[in-house]
Coordinates of C-alpha atoms and ligand atoms in Angstrom, one line a residue:
Chain L
M86 CA -46.9 294.9 133.9
D87 CA -46.8 294.3 130.2
D88 CA -47.9 290.7 129.7
L89 CA -44.9 289.9 127.7
R90 CA -42.6 291.1 130.5
E91 CA -44.1 288.3 132.6
L92 CA -42.8 285.9 130.0
Y93 CA -39.5 287.7 129.3
Q94 CA -38.4 288.4 132.8
E95 CA -35.2 290.4 133.2
V96 CA -33.5 287.3 134.6
I97 CA -34.5 285.4 131.4
L98 CA -33.1 288.1 129.2
D99 CA -29.9 288.1 131.2
H100 CA -29.4 284.4 130.8
N101 CA -30.2 284.7 127.1
Q102 CA -27.5 287.4 126.7
N103 CA -25.0 285.7 129.0
P104 CA -25.8 282.0 129.2
Q105 CA -24.2 280.1 132.2
N106 CA -22.4 276.8 131.8
F107 CA -22.3 277.2 128.0
G108 CA -19.9 274.8 126.4
Q109 CA -19.0 271.2 126.5
I110 CA -17.4 268.9 129.2
E111 CA -14.8 266.5 127.9
P112 CA -14.8 263.7 128.8
A113 CA -18.4 263.5 130.0
T114 CA -20.0 260.7 131.8
H115 CA -23.4 261.5 130.1
S116 CA -24.3 263.3 127.0
G117 CA -27.3 263.8 124.8
D118 CA -29.0 266.0 122.2
G119 CA -32.5 267.6 122.2
Y120 CA -34.4 268.9 119.2
N121 CA -37.6 270.7 118.8
P122 CA -38.9 269.8 115.3
L123 CA -41.4 272.6 115.4
C124 CA -39.0 275.5 115.5
G125 CA -35.6 273.8 114.8
D126 CA -34.2 274.5 118.3
K127 CA -31.2 272.3 119.0
L128 CA -29.4 271.6 122.2
S129 CA -26.5 269.4 123.4
L130 CA -25.9 268.6 127.0
T131 CA -22.8 267.1 128.6
L132 CA -22.7 265.9 132.2
Q133 CA -20.3 264.7 134.9
V134 CA -22.2 262.4 137.2
Q135 CA -20.3 261.0 140.2
D136 CA -21.8 258.9 143.1
D137 CA -25.3 259.7 141.8
K138 CA -24.7 263.4 141.9
V139 CA -24.5 265.8 138.9
T140 CA -21.2 267.5 139.7
D141 CA -21.0 269.5 136.4
L142 CA -23.0 270.1 133.3
R143 CA -22.8 272.3 130.2
F144 CA -25.0 273.0 127.2
R145 CA -24.6 274.1 123.7
G146 CA -27.0 274.9 120.9
S147 CA -29.2 277.4 119.2
G148 CA -32.6 278.5 120.2
C149 CA -35.0 281.3 121.2
A150 CA -34.5 283.3 124.4
I151 CA -36.9 281.1 126.4
S152 CA -35.1 277.9 125.5
K153 CA -31.6 279.3 125.9
A154 CA -32.5 280.9 129.3
S155 CA -34.3 277.8 130.5
A156 CA -31.2 275.7 129.7
S157 CA -28.9 278.1 131.3
I158 CA -31.0 278.4 134.5
M159 CA -31.4 274.6 134.6
T160 CA -27.6 274.1 134.6
T161 CA -27.1 276.5 137.5
V162 CA -29.9 274.8 139.5
V163 CA -29.0 271.2 138.7
K164 CA -25.3 271.5 139.4
G165 CA -24.4 269.7 142.6
K166 CA -27.8 268.0 142.9
K167 CA -28.4 264.3 143.4
V168 CA -30.0 262.5 140.4
V169 CA -33.1 261.8 142.5
E170 CA -33.5 265.5 143.3
V171 CA -33.1 266.4 139.7
E172 CA -35.9 264.0 138.8
A173 CA -38.2 265.7 141.4
L174 CA -37.3 269.1 140.0
F175 CA -38.2 268.0 136.5
G176 CA -41.7 267.2 137.7
A177 CA -42.0 270.5 139.6
F178 CA -40.7 272.5 136.6
H179 CA -43.0 270.7 134.2
S180 CA -46.1 271.6 136.3
L181 CA -44.7 275.2 136.7
V182 CA -44.6 275.8 132.9
T183 CA -47.7 274.0 132.0
T184 CA -50.0 275.2 134.8
G185 CA -48.2 278.1 136.4
D186 CA -48.2 276.2 139.7
T187 CA -45.5 277.7 141.9
D188 CA -46.5 275.9 145.1
D189 CA -43.6 273.6 145.0
G190 CA -41.2 275.1 147.5
D191 CA -38.0 273.8 145.8
L192 CA -38.4 275.7 142.6
G193 CA -36.0 278.4 143.6
K194 CA -34.6 280.3 140.6
L195 CA -36.8 278.2 138.3
A196 CA -39.8 280.3 139.4
V197 CA -38.9 283.0 136.8
M198 CA -40.2 280.7 134.1
A199 CA -43.7 280.8 135.6
G200 CA -44.9 283.2 132.8
V201 CA -44.5 280.5 130.2
Y202 CA -47.8 278.6 130.9
K203 CA -49.8 281.5 129.5
Y204 CA -48.1 280.9 126.1
P205 CA -48.8 277.2 125.2
A206 CA -46.7 277.5 122.0
R207 CA -43.7 278.3 124.1
V208 CA -43.9 275.5 126.7
K209 CA -41.8 273.3 124.4
C210 CA -39.1 276.0 124.3
A211 CA -38.9 275.9 128.1
T212 CA -38.9 272.2 128.5
L213 CA -36.4 271.2 125.7
A214 CA -33.4 271.4 128.0
W215 CA -35.1 269.4 130.8
H216 CA -36.3 266.7 128.4
T217 CA -32.7 266.4 127.2
L218 CA -31.4 266.2 130.7
K219 CA -33.9 263.5 131.6
N220 CA -32.8 261.4 128.6
C221 CA -29.1 261.9 129.5
L222 CA -29.6 260.7 133.0
S223 CA -31.6 257.7 132.0
K224 CA -28.8 257.0 129.5
K225 CA -31.1 256.9 126.6
D226 CA -29.0 257.5 123.5
E227 CA -31.7 259.1 121.5
V228 CA -32.4 262.6 120.6
A229 CA -34.9 264.1 123.1
K230 CA -38.0 265.6 121.6
T231 CA -40.3 268.0 123.3
E232 CA -43.4 266.0 122.5
Chain S
M95 CA -59.6 303.5 93.0
T96 CA -57.5 305.9 95.0
V97 CA -53.8 305.4 95.5
T98 CA -51.8 305.3 98.7
L99 CA -48.6 307.3 99.2
D100 CA -45.6 306.2 101.2
P101 CA -44.6 308.6 104.0
S102 CA -42.2 310.5 101.8
N103 CA -44.9 310.8 99.2
T104 CA -42.7 309.6 96.4
R105 CA -44.2 306.4 95.5
T106 CA -47.6 304.9 94.9
L107 CA -49.2 301.5 95.2
P108 CA -51.5 300.2 92.5
L109 CA -54.2 299.2 95.1
D110 CA -55.7 301.1 98.1
G111 CA -55.0 298.8 101.0
A112 CA -57.5 300.5 103.3
Y113 CA -60.3 300.3 100.8
I114 CA -59.6 296.6 100.2
R115 CA -59.3 295.8 103.9
N116 CA -62.8 297.1 104.3
N117 CA -64.0 294.1 102.4
F118 CA -62.4 291.7 105.0
P119 CA -64.4 291.2 108.2
I120 CA -61.2 290.4 110.1
F121 CA -59.7 293.8 109.4
R122 CA -63.1 295.6 109.7
N123 CA -63.5 294.1 113.2
R124 CA -60.4 295.9 114.4
S125 CA -60.4 299.5 115.6
S126 CA -58.1 301.9 113.8
K127 CA -56.1 302.3 117.0
N128 CA -55.5 298.5 117.1
P129 CA -54.9 297.5 113.5
F130 CA -54.1 294.0 112.5
T131 CA -50.9 294.0 110.5
Y132 CA -51.2 290.7 108.8
L133 CA -47.9 289.7 107.1
D134 CA -48.4 285.9 106.9
S135 CA -50.5 285.5 103.7
A136 CA -48.0 282.9 102.4
A137 CA -49.2 280.7 105.2
T138 CA -52.9 281.4 104.7
S139 CA -54.8 284.5 103.3
Q140 CA -57.6 286.4 105.0
T141 CA -61.1 285.9 103.7
P142 CA -63.2 288.6 102.1
Q143 CA -66.9 289.1 102.9
Q144 CA -67.9 287.9 99.5
V145 CA -66.4 284.5 100.2
V146 CA -67.9 284.3 103.7
D147 CA -71.3 285.2 102.1
A148 CA -71.0 282.5 99.4
V149 CA -70.3 279.8 102.0
E150 CA -73.1 281.1 104.2
T151 CA -75.6 281.3 101.4
Y152 CA -75.0 277.7 100.6
Y153 CA -75.6 276.6 104.2
N154 CA -78.5 278.9 104.7
H155 CA -80.4 278.3 101.4
Y156 CA -79.4 275.3 99.4
N157 CA -77.3 272.9 101.6
A158 CA -77.6 269.5 99.9
N159 CA -75.3 266.9 98.5
V160 CA -74.1 267.2 94.9
H161 CA -74.6 264.9 91.9
R162 CA -77.2 262.7 93.5
S163 CA -80.1 264.7 94.9
I164 CA -83.2 264.9 92.8
Y165 CA -84.7 268.0 94.2
A166 CA -84.2 271.8 93.8
A167 CA -81.7 272.4 96.6
G168 CA -79.6 269.5 95.4
E169 CA -79.6 270.7 91.8
E170 CA -78.7 274.2 92.9
A171 CA -75.8 272.8 95.0
T172 CA -74.6 270.8 92.0
E173 CA -74.8 273.7 89.7
A174 CA -72.9 276.0 92.2
Y175 CA -70.2 273.4 92.7
E176 CA -69.7 272.7 89.0
S177 CA -69.8 276.4 88.3
A178 CA -67.0 276.9 90.8
R179 CA -65.0 274.4 88.8
D180 CA -65.6 276.4 85.6
K181 CA -64.6 279.7 87.4
V182 CA -61.3 278.1 88.6
S183 CA -60.6 276.8 85.1
N184 CA -61.1 280.2 83.5
F185 CA -59.1 281.9 86.3
I186 CA -56.0 279.9 85.4
G187 CA -56.6 280.1 81.7
A188 CA -57.2 276.3 81.2
D189 CA -59.0 274.9 78.2
D190 CA -60.4 271.4 77.4
S191 CA -57.0 269.8 77.4
H192 CA -56.9 270.1 81.2
A193 CA -59.5 269.2 83.8
I194 CA -60.0 270.7 87.3
V195 CA -60.1 268.2 90.2
F196 CA -61.1 269.5 93.6
T197 CA -58.9 268.2 96.4
R198 CA -58.4 269.2 100.0
G199 CA -55.4 271.4 99.1
A200 CA -52.1 271.6 97.3
T201 CA -50.8 268.8 99.5
E202 CA -53.5 266.4 98.5
A203 CA -53.2 267.4 94.8
I204 CA -49.5 266.5 94.8
N205 CA -50.0 263.3 96.7
L206 CA -52.7 262.4 94.2
V207 CA -50.1 262.6 91.4
A208 CA -47.3 260.9 93.4
Y209 CA -49.6 257.9 94.2
A210 CA -51.9 257.6 91.2
W211 CA -49.4 258.5 88.5
G212 CA -46.1 257.9 90.3
R213 CA -46.6 254.4 91.7
N214 CA -47.8 253.0 88.4
N215 CA -45.4 254.7 86.1
L216 CA -42.1 255.0 87.9
R217 CA -39.6 252.1 87.7
E218 CA -36.3 251.4 89.3
G219 CA -33.6 253.7 88.0
D220 CA -36.0 256.4 86.8
E221 CA -35.3 259.9 88.0
I222 CA -37.7 262.2 89.8
L223 CA -36.4 265.7 89.4
L224 CA -37.3 268.3 92.1
T225 CA -35.5 271.5 93.3
E226 CA -33.7 272.1 96.5
M227 CA -36.3 274.7 97.4
E228 CA -39.4 272.6 97.6
H229 CA -42.0 272.9 100.3
H230 CA -42.2 269.6 102.3
S231 CA -45.4 268.9 100.5
N232 CA -43.6 268.6 97.1
L233 CA -40.7 266.6 98.6
V234 CA -42.0 264.0 101.0
P235 CA -44.7 262.4 98.6
W236 CA -41.8 261.9 96.1
Q237 CA -39.6 260.4 98.8
L238 CA -42.4 257.8 99.4
A239 CA -42.9 257.2 95.7
A240 CA -39.1 256.7 95.2
R241 CA -39.0 254.3 98.1
Q242 CA -41.9 252.3 96.7
T243 CA -40.7 252.1 93.1
G244 CA -36.9 252.3 93.3
A245 CA -36.8 255.6 91.4
K246 CA -34.2 258.1 92.3
L247 CA -34.6 261.7 93.6
K248 CA -32.6 264.4 92.0
F249 CA -32.5 268.1 92.8
I250 CA -31.9 271.3 90.9
P251 CA -29.7 273.3 93.3
F252 CA -30.3 276.9 94.2
S253 CA -27.6 279.5 94.8
E254 CA -27.2 282.1 97.6
D255 CA -29.5 284.7 96.0
G256 CA -32.4 282.2 96.1
T257 CA -32.5 281.4 92.4
L258 CA -32.2 278.0 90.7
E259 CA -28.9 277.2 89.2
N260 CA -28.5 275.9 85.7
S261 CA -31.4 273.4 85.5
E262 CA -30.5 271.9 82.1
A263 CA -27.7 269.9 83.6
S264 CA -30.1 268.0 85.8
F265 CA -32.2 266.5 83.0
T266 CA -31.3 263.1 81.6
E267 CA -33.2 260.6 79.5
K268 CA -34.1 258.8 82.8
T269 CA -36.0 261.9 84.0
K270 CA -39.6 260.7 84.2
I271 CA -41.2 263.4 86.3
V272 CA -40.3 267.0 87.0
S273 CA -42.1 268.6 90.0
V274 CA -41.1 272.1 90.7
I275 CA -42.2 275.0 93.0
H276 CA -43.4 278.0 90.9
Q277 CA -43.0 280.8 93.5
S278 CA -40.9 280.0 96.5
N279 CA -42.6 280.3 99.9
V280 CA -39.2 281.2 101.4
F281 CA -37.4 283.5 99.0
G282 CA -40.3 284.6 97.0
T283 CA -38.4 283.6 93.8
I284 CA -40.5 283.2 90.7
N285 CA -38.8 280.2 89.1
P286 CA -38.4 279.9 85.3
V287 CA -41.1 277.2 85.0
N288 CA -41.6 277.7 81.2
E289 CA -38.0 276.9 80.6
I290 CA -38.1 273.9 83.0
I291 CA -41.3 272.6 81.4
N292 CA -39.7 272.8 77.9
L293 CA -36.6 270.9 79.1
A294 CA -38.9 268.3 80.6
K295 CA -40.8 267.9 77.4
S296 CA -37.5 267.5 75.5
V297 CA -36.8 264.4 77.5
G298 CA -40.4 263.2 77.6
A299 CA -40.9 263.8 81.3
V300 CA -44.2 264.5 83.0
T301 CA -44.4 267.9 84.6
L302 CA -46.0 269.1 87.9
I303 CA -45.9 272.7 89.0
D304 CA -46.5 273.4 92.7
A305 CA -48.4 276.6 92.2
A306 CA -49.6 277.1 95.9
Q307 CA -47.7 280.4 96.0
S308 CA -48.2 281.5 92.4
V309 CA -51.8 281.1 91.5
P310 CA -52.8 283.4 94.4
H311 CA -50.4 286.1 93.3
L312 CA -49.7 285.9 89.5
H313 CA -51.6 285.9 86.3
M314 CA -51.7 282.3 85.2
D315 CA -52.2 281.0 81.7
M316 CA -52.4 277.2 81.5
T317 CA -52.6 277.1 77.7
S318 CA -49.2 278.7 77.4
L319 CA -47.7 277.1 80.5
D320 CA -48.9 273.7 79.4
C321 CA -47.6 271.6 82.2
D322 CA -49.2 268.2 82.8
F323 CA -50.3 269.0 86.4
L324 CA -50.7 272.2 88.4
A325 CA -51.4 272.1 92.2
F326 CA -52.7 274.8 94.5
S327 CA -54.7 275.6 97.6
G328 CA -57.9 277.7 98.1
H329 CA -57.0 279.1 101.5
K330 CA -53.9 281.0 100.2
M331 CA -56.0 282.8 97.5
L332 CA -58.8 284.3 99.7
G333 CA -60.8 281.1 99.7
P334 CA -61.8 278.8 102.5
T335 CA -59.6 276.1 104.0
G336 CA -60.3 272.5 103.0
V337 CA -60.4 273.0 99.2
G338 CA -57.6 272.9 96.7
V339 CA -57.1 272.1 93.0
L340 CA -55.3 269.7 90.8
C341 CA -55.4 270.9 87.3
G342 CA -54.4 267.9 85.2
R343 CA -54.0 267.0 81.5
T344 CA -57.3 265.3 80.8
E345 CA -55.6 262.6 78.7
L346 CA -53.2 261.7 81.5
L347 CA -55.9 261.7 84.1
E348 CA -58.0 259.4 82.0
Q349 CA -55.1 256.9 81.8
M350 CA -54.4 257.0 85.5
E351 CA -55.8 254.7 88.2
P352 CA -58.0 256.4 90.8
F353 CA -56.4 257.8 94.0
L354 CA -59.2 257.5 96.6
A355 CA -62.0 255.1 96.0
G356 CA -65.7 255.1 97.2
G357 CA -68.8 256.9 96.1
E358 CA -69.0 259.5 93.3
M359 CA -65.9 258.3 91.6
I360 CA -67.5 255.1 90.2
R361 CA -69.8 254.4 87.2
T362 CA -70.9 250.9 87.9
V363 CA -70.2 248.7 91.0
S364 CA -70.7 245.0 91.4
L365 CA -69.5 243.0 94.4
E366 CA -66.4 241.9 92.5
T367 CA -65.4 244.9 90.4
S368 CA -66.2 248.5 89.4
T369 CA -65.8 250.9 86.6
W370 CA -64.8 254.5 87.0
N371 CA -66.6 257.8 86.5
D372 CA -65.3 260.3 84.0
V373 CA -62.5 262.7 84.7
P374 CA -62.6 264.8 86.9
W375 CA -65.1 263.0 89.1
K376 CA -63.1 259.8 89.0
F377 CA -60.7 261.6 91.3
E378 CA -63.3 263.1 93.7
A379 CA -64.3 260.1 95.8
G380 CA -66.9 260.7 98.5
T381 CA -68.8 263.9 99.3
P382 CA -66.5 266.8 98.3
N383 CA -66.0 270.0 100.3
I384 CA -69.0 271.6 98.6
A385 CA -69.3 274.9 100.5
Q386 CA -65.5 275.4 100.3
A387 CA -65.4 274.9 96.6
I388 CA -68.3 277.3 96.2
G389 CA -66.3 279.7 98.4
L390 CA -63.3 279.3 96.2
G391 CA -65.4 280.2 93.2
A392 CA -66.3 283.5 95.0
A393 CA -62.6 284.1 95.8
V394 CA -61.7 283.7 92.2
D395 CA -64.4 286.2 91.2
Y396 CA -63.1 288.6 93.7
L397 CA -59.5 288.3 92.5
S398 CA -60.5 288.6 88.9
G399 CA -62.5 291.7 89.6
I400 CA -59.2 293.3 90.9
G401 CA -56.9 291.8 88.3
M402 CA -54.0 289.5 89.0
E403 CA -51.5 291.8 87.1
T404 CA -52.5 294.6 89.4
I405 CA -52.1 292.4 92.5
H406 CA -48.6 291.4 91.4
R407 CA -47.5 295.0 90.7
H408 CA -48.9 295.9 94.1
E409 CA -46.9 293.2 95.9
A410 CA -43.8 294.0 93.8
A411 CA -43.9 297.6 95.0
L412 CA -44.5 296.6 98.6
I413 CA -41.6 294.1 98.6
K414 CA -39.3 296.7 97.0
Y415 CA -40.1 299.1 99.8
T416 CA -39.8 296.4 102.5
L417 CA -36.3 295.4 101.3
E418 CA -35.1 299.0 101.3
R419 CA -36.4 299.4 104.9
L420 CA -35.0 296.1 106.1
E421 CA -31.7 296.6 104.4
G422 CA -31.4 299.9 106.1
M423 CA -31.4 298.2 109.5
D424 CA -28.0 297.1 110.8
E425 CA -29.3 294.2 112.8
V426 CA -31.3 292.7 109.9
T427 CA -30.0 290.0 107.5
V428 CA -32.2 289.3 104.5
Y429 CA -31.8 285.9 102.8
G430 CA -31.9 285.6 99.0
N431 CA -32.2 288.4 96.5
P432 CA -33.9 286.9 93.4
P433 CA -34.5 289.4 90.6
E434 CA -37.9 287.9 89.8
R435 CA -39.9 287.7 93.0
G436 CA -43.2 287.9 94.7
G437 CA -44.2 289.5 98.0
V438 CA -42.2 287.3 100.4
V439 CA -39.0 288.0 102.3
V440 CA -37.2 285.9 104.9
F441 CA -34.8 287.5 107.3
N442 CA -33.2 287.4 110.8
V443 CA -32.6 290.0 113.4
E444 CA -29.3 289.8 115.2
G445 CA -29.8 288.9 118.8
V446 CA -33.5 288.1 118.5
H447 CA -34.4 284.6 117.7
P448 CA -37.3 284.5 115.1
H449 CA -39.6 282.9 117.7
D450 CA -39.0 285.7 120.1
L451 CA -39.4 288.2 117.3
S452 CA -42.7 286.8 116.2
Q453 CA -43.9 286.8 119.9
L454 CA -42.7 290.4 120.4
L455 CA -44.1 291.8 117.1
D456 CA -47.5 290.3 118.1
R457 CA -47.6 292.9 120.9
D458 CA -47.8 295.6 118.2
G459 CA -50.4 293.6 116.2
V460 CA -47.9 292.5 113.6
A461 CA -48.2 288.9 112.5
I462 CA -45.3 287.3 110.8
R463 CA -44.1 283.7 110.4
A464 CA -41.1 282.3 112.3
G465 CA -39.6 278.9 111.8
H466 CA -38.5 276.7 108.9
H467 CA -41.5 277.4 106.7
C468 CA -41.9 273.7 105.9
A469 CA -38.6 273.8 104.1
Q470 CA -36.0 272.4 106.4
P471 CA -33.5 271.6 103.6
I472 CA -33.4 275.3 102.7
M473 CA -32.7 276.3 106.3
E474 CA -29.9 273.7 106.4
K475 CA -28.4 275.1 103.3
L476 CA -28.6 278.7 104.7
G477 CA -27.0 277.4 107.9
V478 CA -29.8 278.7 110.1
S479 CA -32.3 276.8 112.3
A480 CA -35.1 279.3 111.6
T481 CA -35.9 282.6 110.0
A482 CA -38.6 285.2 110.2
R483 CA -40.8 285.7 107.1
A484 CA -43.0 288.5 106.1
S485 CA -45.4 288.0 103.2
F486 CA -47.8 290.4 101.5
Y487 CA -51.1 290.4 99.7
L488 CA -53.5 292.8 98.1
Y489 CA -54.7 294.1 101.5
N490 CA -51.3 295.3 102.7
D491 CA -49.8 298.7 102.2
F492 CA -46.8 300.9 103.1
E493 CA -48.2 301.5 106.5
D494 CA -48.0 297.7 107.3
V495 CA -44.3 297.8 106.3
N496 CA -43.6 300.8 108.5
R497 CA -45.4 299.1 111.4
L498 CA -43.2 296.0 110.8
T499 CA -39.9 297.9 110.9
E500 CA -41.0 300.0 113.9
A501 CA -42.0 296.8 115.8
I502 CA -38.7 295.2 115.0
T503 CA -36.9 298.2 116.5
S504 CA -39.0 298.1 119.6
S505 CA -38.4 294.3 119.9
L506 CA -34.7 294.9 119.8
K507 CA -35.1 297.4 122.6
F508 CA -37.2 295.0 124.6
I509 CA -34.9 292.0 124.4
T510 CA -31.4 293.4 124.5
Ligands
PLP855 C1 -45.1 276.2 98.0 C2 -46.1 275.5 98.7 N1 -46.5 274.3 98.3 C3 -47.5 273.6 99.0 C4 -48.1 274.1 100.1 C5 -49.0 273.2 100.9 O1 -50.3 273.8 100.9 P1 -51.5 273.2 101.8 O2 -50.9 273.1 103.2 O3 -52.6 274.1 101.7 O4 -51.8 271.8 101.2 C6 -47.7 275.3 100.6 C7 -48.3 275.8 101.9 O5 -47.6 276.3 102.7 C8 -46.7 276.0 99.9 O6 -46.3 277.2 100.3

């Protein structure tokens, strides 16, 4: 397979073309913005959290295919999960895109992002949505950075 | 030198890209089946063999510190270093009224002026006049100087075509320094710096020209330009990284306090106080980037051998062809259309984020820039978060442009 096809999997291109959960929840229980100063990618997340469970979430923003697809896939995976589960997923996702480690059985749909680790410059694109989500859930009212 | 024809055989380029690329190890080391289409010279230029050799010869034959070693190698190093200074001075047409200070790059040269001149001469209420199209390196140092001194920042605006709007309106009797980008690293615009310098003189303001993108590509004549300061970088003009130039009016440099302090920049030192060396050495504290300065001297020789006017005509023909090709593509939006421009173009491809574009073009050996090009205020004004940029130099030719447009087409197929 073309190396870049490993990065730009069909699923990623689909999510880039037709992002899921794109938009804004109003009113939201949690919200936050993410910004990647290197490339200018911006992302806004709004969440509904009830009884420690993320019942709904949506994102808006502009970014490359990797960052947009990552945000879109994240919303589909996170919806309906408990906050503690989301935190565990964050860790698994982070090691997936930085080391290519797919051993964590709970990755599910997130595994399509495995190609990212071979492109260190793109790791920040893939993690922007997740950093923003983490900040939202910890109620930090600051703009998430991908540092 | 032979000429290159475009595919329709209707136009020619002043320089033979293939012949020139043969002087550059990085291009020579690629097979013809796997060419390196380098379209990011506005970020940094490639390095010809002549420059690599000059640096290597210094390390292999006369590596020694300058201005202090009393033995043959040291004298040879000093002579080569000082002769690089003379070469640079001649290259930009400077005479005795201006001195050449070696710095680490354009950024350091601008910071030198913002600190050593700015902090001691700006007062509350004074105006620092820049343009809206500055590179961060000619914006942030002035923000710091303004914060320290209470001076105000003002900006000459630019319009949609990427040219500066009426600049006269921005000058007042409070304008103390005017610091302006000569050739835009985003739109390629060649700004009317002569006019701006004259306006500055009429209100008694000091002038700095950020020439990081112009000295590498245009014939410069400091005696007619006659700004107070001119800043540029070696690595954008075929030289090594780590060396740049502040060309400054000698009289002003003499009045200024030093920027960095230490060895070399002093005349006498006691425990309590010191006196300064002459200009330009007063501004070259510590051991300078000797090999890099010598390499820059070789780069200047190389460029002079070809001729800056020829290089500019070459890039003008390339950018004209590039614009025609890009504008012929429905998915491509080009930003800015300045009538006086160098070999730089920024654009976006519908449906392909510039970062994805850059990654995908790399598959075809095409290197472009994607991002905000160290000019976030420009991106803001254009209403985009990022753009793609292609920039040309003497080693590019029509084939490079064709490979760019073909690679854009195949990226579109790949991603949509
Ligand atoms: C217009 C302009 N000014 C200043 C600079 C800064 O140059 P350097 O990073 O070599 O100091 C650049 C480099 O990108 C530039 O394009």
